[in-house]
Tab-separated table of C-alpha atoms in Angstrom:
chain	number	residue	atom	x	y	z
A	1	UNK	CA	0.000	0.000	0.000
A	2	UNK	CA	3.027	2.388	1.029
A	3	UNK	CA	4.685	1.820	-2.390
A	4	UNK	CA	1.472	2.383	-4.558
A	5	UNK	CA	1.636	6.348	-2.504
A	6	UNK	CA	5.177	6.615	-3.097
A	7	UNK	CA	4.184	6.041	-6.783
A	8	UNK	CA	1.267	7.759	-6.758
A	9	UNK	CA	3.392	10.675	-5.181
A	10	UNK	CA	6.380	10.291	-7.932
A	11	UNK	CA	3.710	10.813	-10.678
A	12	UNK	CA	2.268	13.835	-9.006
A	13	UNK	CA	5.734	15.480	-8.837
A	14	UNK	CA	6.474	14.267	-12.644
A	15	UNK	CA	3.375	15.917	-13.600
A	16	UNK	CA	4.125	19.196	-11.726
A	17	UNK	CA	7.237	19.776	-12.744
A	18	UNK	CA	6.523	19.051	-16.598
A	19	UNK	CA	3.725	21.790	-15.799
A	20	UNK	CA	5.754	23.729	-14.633
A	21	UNK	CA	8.433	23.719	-17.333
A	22	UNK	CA	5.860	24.094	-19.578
A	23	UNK	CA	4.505	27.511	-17.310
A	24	UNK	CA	8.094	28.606	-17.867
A	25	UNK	CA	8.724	27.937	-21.462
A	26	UNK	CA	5.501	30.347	-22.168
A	27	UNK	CA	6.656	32.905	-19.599
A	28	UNK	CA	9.695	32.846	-21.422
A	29	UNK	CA	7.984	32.992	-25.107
A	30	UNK	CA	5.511	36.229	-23.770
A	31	UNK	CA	8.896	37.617	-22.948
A	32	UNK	CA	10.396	37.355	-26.125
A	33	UNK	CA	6.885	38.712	-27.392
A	34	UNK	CA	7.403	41.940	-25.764
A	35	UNK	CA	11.357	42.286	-26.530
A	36	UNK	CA	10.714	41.672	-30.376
A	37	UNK	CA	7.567	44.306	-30.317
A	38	UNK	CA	9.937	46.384	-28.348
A	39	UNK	CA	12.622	46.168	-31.417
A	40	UNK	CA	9.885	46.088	-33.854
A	41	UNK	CA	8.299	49.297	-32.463
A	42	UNK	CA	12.071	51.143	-32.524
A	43	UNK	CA	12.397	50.149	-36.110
A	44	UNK	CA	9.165	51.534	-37.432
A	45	UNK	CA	9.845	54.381	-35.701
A	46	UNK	CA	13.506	54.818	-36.869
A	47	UNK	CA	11.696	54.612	-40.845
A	48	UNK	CA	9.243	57.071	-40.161
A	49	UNK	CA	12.051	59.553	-38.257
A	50	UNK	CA	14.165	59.063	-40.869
A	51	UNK	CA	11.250	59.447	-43.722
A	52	UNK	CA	10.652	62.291	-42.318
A	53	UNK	CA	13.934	63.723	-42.484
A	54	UNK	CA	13.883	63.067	-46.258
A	55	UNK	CA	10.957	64.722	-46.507
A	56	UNK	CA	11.351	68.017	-44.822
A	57	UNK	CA	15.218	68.239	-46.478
A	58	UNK	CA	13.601	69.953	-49.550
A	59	UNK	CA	15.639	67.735	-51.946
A	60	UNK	CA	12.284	66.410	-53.007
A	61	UNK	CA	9.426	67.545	-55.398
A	62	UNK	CA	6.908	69.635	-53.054
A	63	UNK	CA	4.139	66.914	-54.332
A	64	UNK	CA	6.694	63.969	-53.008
A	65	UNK	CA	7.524	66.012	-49.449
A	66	UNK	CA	4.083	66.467	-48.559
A	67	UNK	CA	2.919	62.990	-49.576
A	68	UNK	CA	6.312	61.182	-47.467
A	69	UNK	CA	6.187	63.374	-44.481
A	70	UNK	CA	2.349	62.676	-44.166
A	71	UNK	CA	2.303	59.285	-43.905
A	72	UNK	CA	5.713	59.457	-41.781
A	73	UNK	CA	3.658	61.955	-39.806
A	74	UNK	CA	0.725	59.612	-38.769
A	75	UNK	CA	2.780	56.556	-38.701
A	76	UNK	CA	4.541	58.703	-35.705
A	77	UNK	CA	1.120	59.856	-34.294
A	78	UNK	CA	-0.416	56.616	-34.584
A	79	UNK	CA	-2.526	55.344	-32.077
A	80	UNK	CA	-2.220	51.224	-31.383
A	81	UNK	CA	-5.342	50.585	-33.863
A	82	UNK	CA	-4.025	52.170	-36.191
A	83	UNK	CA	-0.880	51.290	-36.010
A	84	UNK	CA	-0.936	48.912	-38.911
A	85	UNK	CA	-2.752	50.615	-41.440
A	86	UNK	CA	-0.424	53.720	-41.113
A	87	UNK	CA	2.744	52.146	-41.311
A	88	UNK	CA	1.208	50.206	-44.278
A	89	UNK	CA	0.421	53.657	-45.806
A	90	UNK	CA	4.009	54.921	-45.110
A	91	UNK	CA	5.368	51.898	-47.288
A	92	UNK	CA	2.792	52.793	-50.318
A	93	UNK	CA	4.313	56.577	-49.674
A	94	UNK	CA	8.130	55.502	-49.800
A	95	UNK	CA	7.179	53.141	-52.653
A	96	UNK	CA	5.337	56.212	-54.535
A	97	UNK	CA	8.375	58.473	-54.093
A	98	UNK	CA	11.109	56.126	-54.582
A	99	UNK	CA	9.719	54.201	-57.305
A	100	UNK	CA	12.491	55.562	-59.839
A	101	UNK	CA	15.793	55.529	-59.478
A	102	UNK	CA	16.209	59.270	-60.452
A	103	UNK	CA	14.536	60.404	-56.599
A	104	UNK	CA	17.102	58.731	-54.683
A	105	UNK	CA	20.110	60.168	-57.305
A	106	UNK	CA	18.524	63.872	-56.280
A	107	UNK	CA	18.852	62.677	-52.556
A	108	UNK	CA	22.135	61.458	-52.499
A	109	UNK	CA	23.409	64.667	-54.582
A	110	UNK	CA	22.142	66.943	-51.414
A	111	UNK	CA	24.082	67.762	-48.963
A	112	UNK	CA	24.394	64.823	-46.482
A	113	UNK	CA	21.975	63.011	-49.114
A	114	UNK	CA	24.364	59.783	-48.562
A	115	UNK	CA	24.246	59.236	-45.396
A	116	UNK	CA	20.600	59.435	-45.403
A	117	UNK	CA	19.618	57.250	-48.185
A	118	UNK	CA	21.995	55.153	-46.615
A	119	UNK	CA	19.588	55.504	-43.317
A	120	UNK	CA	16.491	54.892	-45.311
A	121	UNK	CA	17.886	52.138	-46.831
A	122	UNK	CA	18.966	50.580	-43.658
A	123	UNK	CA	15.375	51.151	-42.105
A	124	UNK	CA	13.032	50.131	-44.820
A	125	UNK	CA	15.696	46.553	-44.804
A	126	UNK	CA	15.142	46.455	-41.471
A	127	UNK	CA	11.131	46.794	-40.965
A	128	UNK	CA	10.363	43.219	-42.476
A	129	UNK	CA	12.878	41.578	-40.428
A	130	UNK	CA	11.868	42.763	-36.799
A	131	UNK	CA	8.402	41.621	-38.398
A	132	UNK	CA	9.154	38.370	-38.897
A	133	UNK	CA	10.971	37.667	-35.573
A	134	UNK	CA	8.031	39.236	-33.959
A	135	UNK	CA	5.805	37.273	-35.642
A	136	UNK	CA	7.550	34.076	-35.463
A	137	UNK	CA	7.743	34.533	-31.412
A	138	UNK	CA	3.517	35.134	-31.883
A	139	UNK	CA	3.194	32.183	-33.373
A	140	UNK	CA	5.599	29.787	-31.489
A	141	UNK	CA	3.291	31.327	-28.069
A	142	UNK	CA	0.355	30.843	-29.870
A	143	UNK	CA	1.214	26.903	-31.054
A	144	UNK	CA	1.884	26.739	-27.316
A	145	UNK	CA	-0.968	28.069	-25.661
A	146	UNK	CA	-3.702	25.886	-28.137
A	147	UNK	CA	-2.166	22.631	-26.583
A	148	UNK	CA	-4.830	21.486	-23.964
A	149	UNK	CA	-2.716	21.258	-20.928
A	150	UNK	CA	-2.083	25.054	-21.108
A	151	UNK	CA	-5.808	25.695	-21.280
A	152	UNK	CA	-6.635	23.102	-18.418
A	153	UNK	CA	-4.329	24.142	-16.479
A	154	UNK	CA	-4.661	27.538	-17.407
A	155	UNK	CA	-0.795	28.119	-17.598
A	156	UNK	CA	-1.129	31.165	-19.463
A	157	UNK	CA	-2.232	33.039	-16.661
A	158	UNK	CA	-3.941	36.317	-18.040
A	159	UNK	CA	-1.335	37.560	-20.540
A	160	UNK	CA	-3.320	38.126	-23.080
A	161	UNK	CA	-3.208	36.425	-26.535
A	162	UNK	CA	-0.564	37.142	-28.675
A	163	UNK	CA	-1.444	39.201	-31.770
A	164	UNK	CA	0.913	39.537	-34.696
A	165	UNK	CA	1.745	42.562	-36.743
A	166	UNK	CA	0.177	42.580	-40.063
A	167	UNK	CA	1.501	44.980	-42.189
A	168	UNK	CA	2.701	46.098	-45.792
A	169	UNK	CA	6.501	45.996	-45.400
A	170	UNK	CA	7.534	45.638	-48.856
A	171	UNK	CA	10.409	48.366	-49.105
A	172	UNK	CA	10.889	49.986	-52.937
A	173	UNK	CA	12.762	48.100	-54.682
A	174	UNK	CA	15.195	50.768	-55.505
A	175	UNK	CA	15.807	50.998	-51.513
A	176	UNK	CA	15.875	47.483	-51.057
A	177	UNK	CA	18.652	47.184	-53.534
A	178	UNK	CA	21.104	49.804	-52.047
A	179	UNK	CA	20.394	47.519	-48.770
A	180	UNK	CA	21.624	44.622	-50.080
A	181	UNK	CA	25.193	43.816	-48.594
């Protein structure tokens, strides 16, 4: 009778500490959630500062200035529900204005115009990749948290589900191919 309690006991302790592993390895995934968002959130924010920059330099057509800094405006301003749609919007606007080859020539003849196509470049390059390892953490928490032990258990606590970050992030391809190393 004693041994069938010690066994009973040794299962009970097997079971809580693959629970608890588990527990851990989302704690550890919603973690990586927020530092990728984090990263993702500085990038878009380093395209639209620097979009911005481009736009108010005056080395654009007035038409092209006013249509970049706009959407690099409200991407800024953006509240969280909007989020997506405007930083969608500012890659239509840096695919309108950069969609020739001739724009970024009369940005890199400027004054300091190297440097920041060289900035733009490096921002627009990387926008898609902070998306994708923010993404890929969403959907590695959210593989996790549809298994039926996390939802018996309830080892998600209340963090809240993980959304990902749908956006257009297709940088113009004249941008994308300065970016290339």
């Amino acid at each position: 009778m004693t041994s069938t309690w010690i066994w009973i006991a040794v299962a009970l302790v097997a079971i809580a500490l693959y629970l608890s592993w588990t527990a851990g390895r989302l704690d550890r995934l919603h973690a990586r959630i927020d530092a990728t968002r984090a990263a993702l959130d500085a990038q878009l924010l380093r395209r639209a500062s620097v979009a911005q920059e481009v736009a108010t330099s005056g080395v654009l057509d007035p038409a092209a200035s006013i249509v970049l800094y706009q959407a690099a405006h409200a991407a800024r301003q953006a509240e969280e529900e909007q989020r997506e749609v405007t930083e969608s919007e500012l890659s239509q606007a840096l695919r309108a204005v950069f969609s020739e080859a001739a724009q970024v020539d009369a940005v890199r003849d400027a004054p300091g115009g190297e440097e920041a196509v060289g900035e733009l470049a490096a921002a627009v390059r990387r926008v898609p990749m902070a998306r994708r390892f923010h993404n890929d953490a969403v959907r590695a928490a959210r593989a996790l948290r549809r298994h039926r032990k996390v939802r018996w258990f309830r080892l998600a606590g209340h963090a809240p589900f993980p959304l990902a970050f749908e956006m257009d992030d297709e940088p113009p391809a004249v941008l994308a191919a300065l970016a290339r190393p």
